[in-house]
């Protein structure tokens, strides 16, 4: 076998540097060259670019090991599922397309893969190889999850398991995907219903934050315009033109990128419930607002970390149990308010706009910028309030004329 020397190709993805290279594997008795990827180091002050000395040294050291063993042939039959997931599947998801300059999957999607892997699949796969894994093992495993996990979580676990083996089939490491025959158990139960706020609850939340107009604006954007948390954090003053707000980007785990879907890039009308806190915050933000920078900037002039804002400012004003980092004291609250999360605001926007427009689902779909109305109605529209339900019933079934006095 001819000895090959490689330097590899360094690339950056998801806040880390990786190296691509080729190795030889044995497939059906034949030696085949395949591409592999390996994570070198997370991006930081010392490892700041693909061409800096430390990153190049890491790449050189790693490739020295690859070149030293490249005269031998890997046997795919001995590759464990864990080795394939960490050494091939994740790097594949993080790989940046030369055509678009973007990774195959968004950072939060990859983070979700890791979460499912660590919580569920890692222990299940253990030291099993790709070649020896069978569908019956997957079916048994998913049945064990029904005691502790809801149906949605089990679906996510099944989806990731299938995706891992699908890539292994594409890489010609195995012939068939065993998870194709793995099914979500019929007795899997739906998890707890996702929360949302009624209009009165939204008003109570906003009133409780009277001392922090930026927090009021964050809640208004979520509860009245249905913006996702990442879209709120990534707003710039230049995105606001007259009576319209342009959703053009999102920030996830500190990375600014395009929104979740193509349909998410859209213009939304600024209603009065949003305009009031928006103009108050614009006035308070001068002169920064005049530079067309971030609407909610951090101290480093990057998009705000909404998790910090919620924990350090919003929650103290709803609970009245701990200090607000800005007020420097424990806020006095008339009553404790339930916090259901910013995404509950997005569900509230859909539910409340349908109620207020007399059942116009199209408005909710356009507000949430879903490609399909089915998504809006299945996952975001919640039951109407008892008051609205009663009003609609009385309107539908008025008293017969012979019973009127």
Coordinates of C-alpha atoms in Angstrom, one line a residue:
X1 CA 0.0 0.0 0.0
X2 CA 1.3 3.5 -1.0
X3 CA 2.1 5.7 2.0
X4 CA 0.3 9.0 1.9
X5 CA 1.2 12.3 3.7
X6 CA -1.6 14.7 4.5
X7 CA -1.7 18.2 6.1
X8 CA -5.5 18.2 6.4
X9 CA -7.8 21.1 6.0
X10 CA -8.7 23.3 8.9
X11 CA -12.1 24.9 9.1
X12 CA -14.2 26.8 11.7
X13 CA -17.7 25.8 12.7
X14 CA -19.9 26.4 15.8
X15 CA -17.2 28.3 17.8
X16 CA -14.5 25.7 17.3
X17 CA -11.8 24.6 14.8
X18 CA -11.9 21.3 13.1
X19 CA -9.7 19.4 10.6
X20 CA -10.8 17.3 7.6
X21 CA -8.6 14.5 6.3
X22 CA -8.8 11.2 4.4
X23 CA -8.3 7.7 5.7
X24 CA -8.5 4.2 4.2
X25 CA -11.3 1.8 5.2
X26 CA -12.0 -1.8 4.2
X27 CA -15.4 -2.3 2.6
X28 CA -16.4 -5.7 1.3
X29 CA -12.7 -6.7 1.0
X30 CA -11.7 -3.5 -0.8
X31 CA -9.7 -0.5 0.4
X32 CA -11.6 2.7 0.0
X33 CA -10.6 6.3 0.8
X34 CA -13.1 8.2 2.9
X35 CA -13.2 11.7 4.5
X36 CA -13.2 12.2 8.3
X37 CA -13.3 15.2 10.5
X38 CA -11.9 15.9 14.0
X39 CA -12.5 18.8 16.4
X40 CA -9.3 20.4 17.4
X41 CA -10.1 23.2 19.9
X42 CA -12.8 25.7 20.8
X43 CA -12.3 29.2 19.6
X44 CA -10.9 31.6 22.3
X45 CA -8.4 34.4 22.8
X46 CA -5.5 32.1 22.0
X47 CA -7.1 30.0 19.4
X48 CA -8.6 32.8 17.3
X49 CA -8.3 31.8 13.7
X50 CA -7.7 28.8 11.4
X51 CA -4.2 30.3 10.6
X52 CA -3.0 31.1 14.1
X53 CA 0.0 29.2 15.3
X54 CA -1.7 27.3 18.1
X55 CA -4.5 26.0 15.9
X56 CA -2.0 25.0 13.2
X57 CA 0.2 23.2 15.8
X58 CA -2.9 21.2 17.0
X59 CA -3.6 20.3 13.4
X60 CA -0.1 19.3 12.7
X61 CA 0.2 17.1 15.8
X62 CA -3.1 15.4 15.1
X63 CA -2.2 14.8 11.4
X64 CA 1.2 13.4 12.5
X65 CA -0.7 10.6 14.2
X66 CA -3.0 10.1 11.2
X67 CA 0.0 9.9 8.8
X68 CA 1.8 7.5 11.1
X69 CA -1.0 5.0 10.9
X70 CA -2.2 5.6 7.4
X71 CA -0.4 2.6 6.2
X72 CA -3.0 0.5 8.1
X73 CA -6.6 -0.1 7.1
X74 CA -9.5 0.7 9.4
X75 CA -12.2 -1.9 9.7
X76 CA -15.7 -0.3 9.7
X77 CA -17.1 -3.4 11.4
X78 CA -15.2 -2.5 14.6
X79 CA -16.5 1.1 14.7
X80 CA -18.8 1.7 17.6
X81 CA -21.9 3.8 17.3
X82 CA -20.4 6.2 19.9
X83 CA -17.2 6.6 17.8
X84 CA -19.2 7.3 14.7
X85 CA -21.5 9.8 16.5
X86 CA -18.7 11.9 18.0
X87 CA -16.1 11.5 15.2
X88 CA -18.3 11.6 12.2
X89 CA -21.9 12.5 12.7
X90 CA -21.4 15.7 14.8
X91 CA -18.5 17.0 12.6
X92 CA -20.7 16.4 9.6
X93 CA -23.6 18.4 11.1
X94 CA -21.1 21.2 11.9
X95 CA -19.4 21.2 8.6
X96 CA -19.5 24.6 6.8
X97 CA -20.8 24.6 3.2
X98 CA -18.4 26.2 0.8
X99 CA -21.3 27.4 -1.2
X100 CA -23.3 29.1 1.5
X101 CA -20.6 29.7 4.1
X102 CA -23.0 28.2 6.7
X103 CA -23.0 25.0 8.6
X104 CA -25.3 22.1 7.7
X105 CA -27.2 22.5 10.9
X106 CA -27.8 25.4 13.3
X107 CA -25.8 25.5 16.6
X108 CA -29.0 25.0 18.7
X109 CA -29.9 21.9 16.6
X110 CA -26.4 20.4 17.2
X111 CA -26.7 21.3 20.9
X112 CA -30.0 19.4 20.9
X113 CA -28.3 16.4 19.4
X114 CA -25.7 16.4 22.2
X115 CA -28.4 16.7 24.8
X116 CA -30.3 13.7 23.5
X117 CA -27.1 11.7 23.1
X118 CA -25.9 12.3 26.7
X119 CA -29.3 11.9 28.3
X120 CA -30.5 8.9 26.4
X121 CA -28.5 7.3 23.6
X122 CA -25.0 7.2 24.9
X123 CA -25.7 4.7 27.6
X124 CA -28.0 2.7 25.3
X125 CA -25.5 2.3 22.5
X126 CA -22.6 1.7 25.0
X127 CA -19.8 -0.3 23.1
X128 CA -22.1 -1.7 20.4
X129 CA -20.7 -1.4 16.9
X130 CA -22.6 -0.1 13.9
X131 CA -22.5 -3.5 12.3
X132 CA -24.0 -5.4 15.2
X133 CA -26.8 -3.1 16.1
X134 CA -30.3 -4.4 15.3
X135 CA -33.8 -2.8 15.2
X136 CA -35.1 -5.0 18.0
X137 CA -32.6 -3.2 20.4
X138 CA -34.0 0.2 19.5
X139 CA -37.6 -0.9 19.9
X140 CA -36.9 -2.4 23.3
X141 CA -35.1 0.8 24.3
X142 CA -37.9 3.2 23.3
X143 CA -40.4 1.1 25.3
X144 CA -38.3 1.6 28.4
X145 CA -38.5 5.4 27.9
X146 CA -42.3 5.4 28.1
X147 CA -42.1 5.2 31.9
X148 CA -40.2 8.5 32.2
X149 CA -40.5 10.4 28.9
X150 CA -43.3 11.9 26.9
X151 CA -44.1 11.0 23.4
X152 CA -42.5 14.2 21.9
X153 CA -39.2 13.4 23.6
X154 CA -39.3 9.8 22.4
X155 CA -39.9 11.0 18.9
X156 CA -36.8 13.2 19.1
X157 CA -34.7 10.3 20.4
X158 CA -35.9 8.1 17.5
X159 CA -35.2 10.8 15.0
X160 CA -31.6 11.2 16.1
X161 CA -31.0 7.5 16.3
X162 CA -32.3 7.1 12.7
X163 CA -30.2 10.1 11.5
X164 CA -27.0 8.6 12.9
X165 CA -27.5 5.3 11.1
X166 CA -28.7 7.0 7.9
X167 CA -25.4 8.8 7.6
X168 CA -23.6 5.5 8.3
X169 CA -25.4 4.0 5.4
X170 CA -24.5 7.0 3.2
X171 CA -20.9 6.5 4.2
X172 CA -21.2 2.8 3.2
X173 CA -20.2 1.6 6.6
X174 CA -23.4 -0.5 6.9
X175 CA -26.0 -1.5 4.2
X176 CA -29.3 -0.8 6.0
X177 CA -30.5 1.6 8.6
X178 CA -31.8 -0.5 11.6
X179 CA -33.7 2.4 13.0
X180 CA -35.9 2.5 10.0
X181 CA -37.8 -0.3 11.7
X182 CA -37.8 1.3 15.1
X183 CA -41.2 2.7 16.0
X184 CA -42.4 5.1 18.7
X185 CA -44.4 2.9 21.2
X186 CA -48.2 3.2 20.8
X187 CA -48.6 3.6 24.5
X188 CA -46.3 6.6 24.7
X189 CA -48.1 9.4 26.4
X190 CA -48.2 13.0 25.4
X191 CA -46.1 15.2 27.7
X192 CA -47.4 18.2 29.7
X193 CA -49.1 20.9 27.7
X194 CA -46.9 23.8 26.8
X195 CA -47.8 27.1 28.5
X196 CA -49.1 30.4 27.3
X197 CA -50.4 33.6 28.8
X198 CA -53.8 35.1 28.7
X199 CA -54.1 38.8 27.8
X200 CA -54.7 39.6 31.5
X201 CA -51.6 37.7 32.5
X202 CA -49.6 39.5 29.9
X203 CA -50.8 42.8 31.2
X204 CA -49.9 41.8 34.8
X205 CA -46.4 40.8 33.7
X206 CA -45.8 44.0 31.9
X207 CA -47.1 46.1 34.8
X208 CA -44.8 44.3 37.2
X209 CA -41.8 45.5 35.2
X210 CA -42.8 49.2 35.1
X211 CA -39.3 50.1 36.4
X212 CA -37.6 48.4 33.4
X213 CA -39.0 49.4 30.1
X214 CA -36.5 47.3 28.2
X215 CA -38.0 44.2 29.9
X216 CA -41.5 45.4 29.1
X217 CA -40.5 45.7 25.4
X218 CA -39.0 42.2 25.4
X219 CA -42.3 40.8 26.7
X220 CA -44.4 42.9 24.3
X221 CA -42.4 41.7 21.3
X222 CA -42.9 38.0 22.4
X223 CA -46.5 38.3 23.6
X224 CA -48.0 40.6 20.9
X225 CA -45.7 40.1 17.8
X226 CA -44.8 36.5 18.5
X227 CA -41.0 37.0 18.1
X228 CA -38.8 34.1 19.1
X229 CA -36.3 34.9 21.9
X230 CA -33.3 34.8 19.5
X231 CA -35.1 37.2 17.1
X232 CA -35.8 39.6 20.0
X233 CA -32.1 39.6 21.1
X234 CA -30.9 40.1 17.5
X235 CA -33.0 43.2 16.7
X236 CA -31.3 46.3 15.5
X237 CA -32.8 49.8 15.5
X238 CA -32.4 49.8 11.7
X239 CA -34.9 47.0 11.6
X240 CA -37.6 49.4 12.8
X241 CA -39.0 51.6 10.0
X242 CA -42.1 53.6 10.7
X243 CA -45.0 51.3 11.7
X244 CA -43.1 48.1 10.7
X245 CA -40.6 45.9 12.3
X246 CA -38.3 43.8 10.1
X247 CA -37.3 40.3 11.4
X248 CA -34.0 39.7 9.6
X249 CA -31.7 37.7 12.0
X250 CA -31.6 35.6 15.1
X251 CA -28.9 34.9 17.8
X252 CA -28.5 31.5 19.3
X253 CA -25.8 30.8 21.9
X254 CA -24.1 34.0 21.0
X255 CA -23.9 33.3 17.2
X256 CA -25.9 35.8 15.0
X257 CA -27.4 34.2 12.0
X258 CA -30.4 34.2 9.8
X259 CA -33.8 33.3 11.5
X260 CA -34.9 29.7 11.8
X261 CA -36.7 29.4 8.5
X262 CA -36.9 31.4 5.2
X263 CA -40.5 32.4 6.1
X264 CA -39.3 33.8 9.4
X265 CA -37.7 36.8 7.6
X266 CA -40.7 39.1 7.4
X267 CA -42.2 42.5 8.2
X268 CA -44.6 42.8 11.2
X269 CA -46.9 45.7 12.0
X270 CA -46.0 47.5 15.2
X271 CA -49.2 47.6 17.2
X272 CA -49.8 50.1 20.0
X273 CA -49.0 47.6 22.7
X274 CA -45.5 47.3 21.3
X275 CA -45.1 50.9 20.1
X276 CA -45.4 52.5 23.6
X277 CA -42.6 50.6 25.3
X278 CA -40.6 50.7 22.0
X279 CA -40.6 54.5 21.9
X280 CA -39.9 54.8 25.7
X281 CA -36.9 52.5 25.3
X282 CA -35.7 54.4 22.2
X283 CA -35.8 57.6 24.2
X284 CA -33.9 56.0 27.1
X285 CA -31.4 54.4 24.8
X286 CA -30.2 57.6 23.2
X287 CA -27.6 58.2 21.8
X288 CA -27.0 54.5 21.1
X289 CA -30.4 54.1 19.4
X290 CA -29.3 56.7 16.9
X291 CA -26.3 54.6 15.8
X292 CA -28.7 51.9 14.5
X293 CA -27.0 49.3 16.8
X294 CA -28.6 46.5 18.8
X295 CA -32.0 47.3 20.4
X296 CA -30.9 45.3 23.5
X297 CA -27.1 45.6 23.7
X298 CA -24.9 43.9 26.3
X299 CA -22.2 45.8 28.1
X300 CA -19.8 44.5 25.3
X301 CA -22.1 45.9 22.6
X302 CA -23.2 42.4 21.6
X303 CA -26.8 41.1 21.6
X304 CA -28.2 40.8 25.1
X305 CA -28.2 37.4 26.8
X306 CA -32.0 37.1 27.5
X307 CA -31.4 34.3 30.0
X308 CA -29.5 36.7 32.2
X309 CA -32.1 39.4 31.8
X310 CA -34.8 37.0 32.8
X311 CA -32.9 35.6 35.8
X312 CA -31.4 38.8 37.1
X313 CA -34.2 41.4 36.4
X314 CA -37.5 39.9 35.3
X315 CA -37.9 37.0 37.7
X316 CA -37.2 39.1 40.9
X317 CA -40.0 41.5 39.9
X318 CA -42.4 38.6 39.4
X319 CA -41.5 36.6 42.6
X320 CA -40.4 39.3 45.1
X321 CA -38.0 36.9 46.6
X322 CA -34.5 38.0 45.5
X323 CA -32.7 41.1 44.5
X324 CA -32.9 42.7 41.1
X325 CA -29.4 43.3 40.0
X326 CA -30.4 46.8 38.6
X327 CA -32.6 47.9 41.5
X328 CA -30.2 46.6 44.1
X329 CA -33.1 45.4 46.2
X330 CA -35.8 42.8 46.5
X331 CA -38.8 44.2 44.6
X332 CA -42.1 44.6 46.4
X333 CA -44.8 42.7 44.5
X334 CA -48.6 42.8 45.0
X335 CA -48.8 39.2 44.0
X336 CA -46.5 36.6 42.7
X337 CA -46.8 36.0 39.0
X338 CA -46.2 32.8 37.2
X339 CA -43.4 32.8 34.6
X340 CA -43.9 30.4 31.8
X341 CA -41.0 31.5 29.6
X342 CA -40.6 33.8 26.6
X343 CA -41.7 31.1 24.2
X344 CA -45.0 31.0 26.0
X345 CA -45.4 34.6 24.8
X346 CA -45.2 33.4 21.2
X347 CA -47.9 30.8 21.8
X348 CA -49.9 33.6 23.5
X349 CA -49.6 35.8 20.5
X350 CA -51.1 33.1 18.3
X351 CA -53.9 32.3 20.7
X352 CA -54.9 35.8 21.6
X353 CA -54.8 37.2 18.1
X354 CA -57.2 34.4 17.0
X355 CA -59.5 35.2 19.8
X356 CA -59.4 39.0 19.2
X357 CA -60.0 38.6 15.4
X358 CA -63.0 36.3 15.8
X359 CA -61.1 33.1 14.8
X360 CA -58.9 34.4 11.9
X361 CA -56.2 31.7 11.8
X362 CA -54.5 33.3 8.8
X363 CA -53.5 36.3 10.9
X364 CA -51.9 34.0 13.5
X365 CA -50.1 32.1 10.8
X366 CA -48.7 35.2 9.2
X367 CA -47.8 36.7 12.6
X368 CA -45.8 33.6 13.7
X369 CA -44.5 33.3 10.1
X370 CA -45.2 29.6 9.7
X371 CA -45.1 28.0 6.3
X372 CA -48.1 25.8 7.2
X373 CA -51.2 26.9 9.2
X374 CA -51.2 23.3 10.6
X375 CA -48.1 24.2 12.6
X376 CA -49.8 27.3 14.0
X377 CA -52.9 25.4 15.0
X378 CA -51.3 22.2 16.3
X379 CA -48.5 23.6 18.4
X380 CA -49.2 27.2 19.1
X381 CA -53.0 27.8 19.3
X382 CA -54.2 27.1 22.9
X383 CA -57.8 26.8 24.2
X384 CA -59.6 30.1 24.4
X385 CA -60.4 31.6 27.7
X386 CA -63.6 30.6 29.5
X387 CA -65.0 34.2 29.0
X388 CA -64.4 34.1 25.3
X389 CA -65.8 30.6 25.1
X390 CA -69.0 31.7 26.9
X391 CA -69.4 34.8 24.6
X392 CA -69.0 32.7 21.5
X393 CA -71.5 30.1 22.7
X394 CA -74.1 32.8 23.5
X395 CA -73.5 34.3 20.1
X396 CA -73.9 30.9 18.4
X397 CA -77.0 30.0 20.3
X398 CA -79.1 33.1 21.1
X399 CA -82.3 32.7 23.0
X400 CA -85.3 31.6 20.8
X401 CA -87.7 34.5 20.1
X402 CA -90.6 32.7 21.8
X403 CA -88.6 32.7 25.0
X404 CA -87.8 36.4 24.9
X405 CA -89.8 38.6 27.2

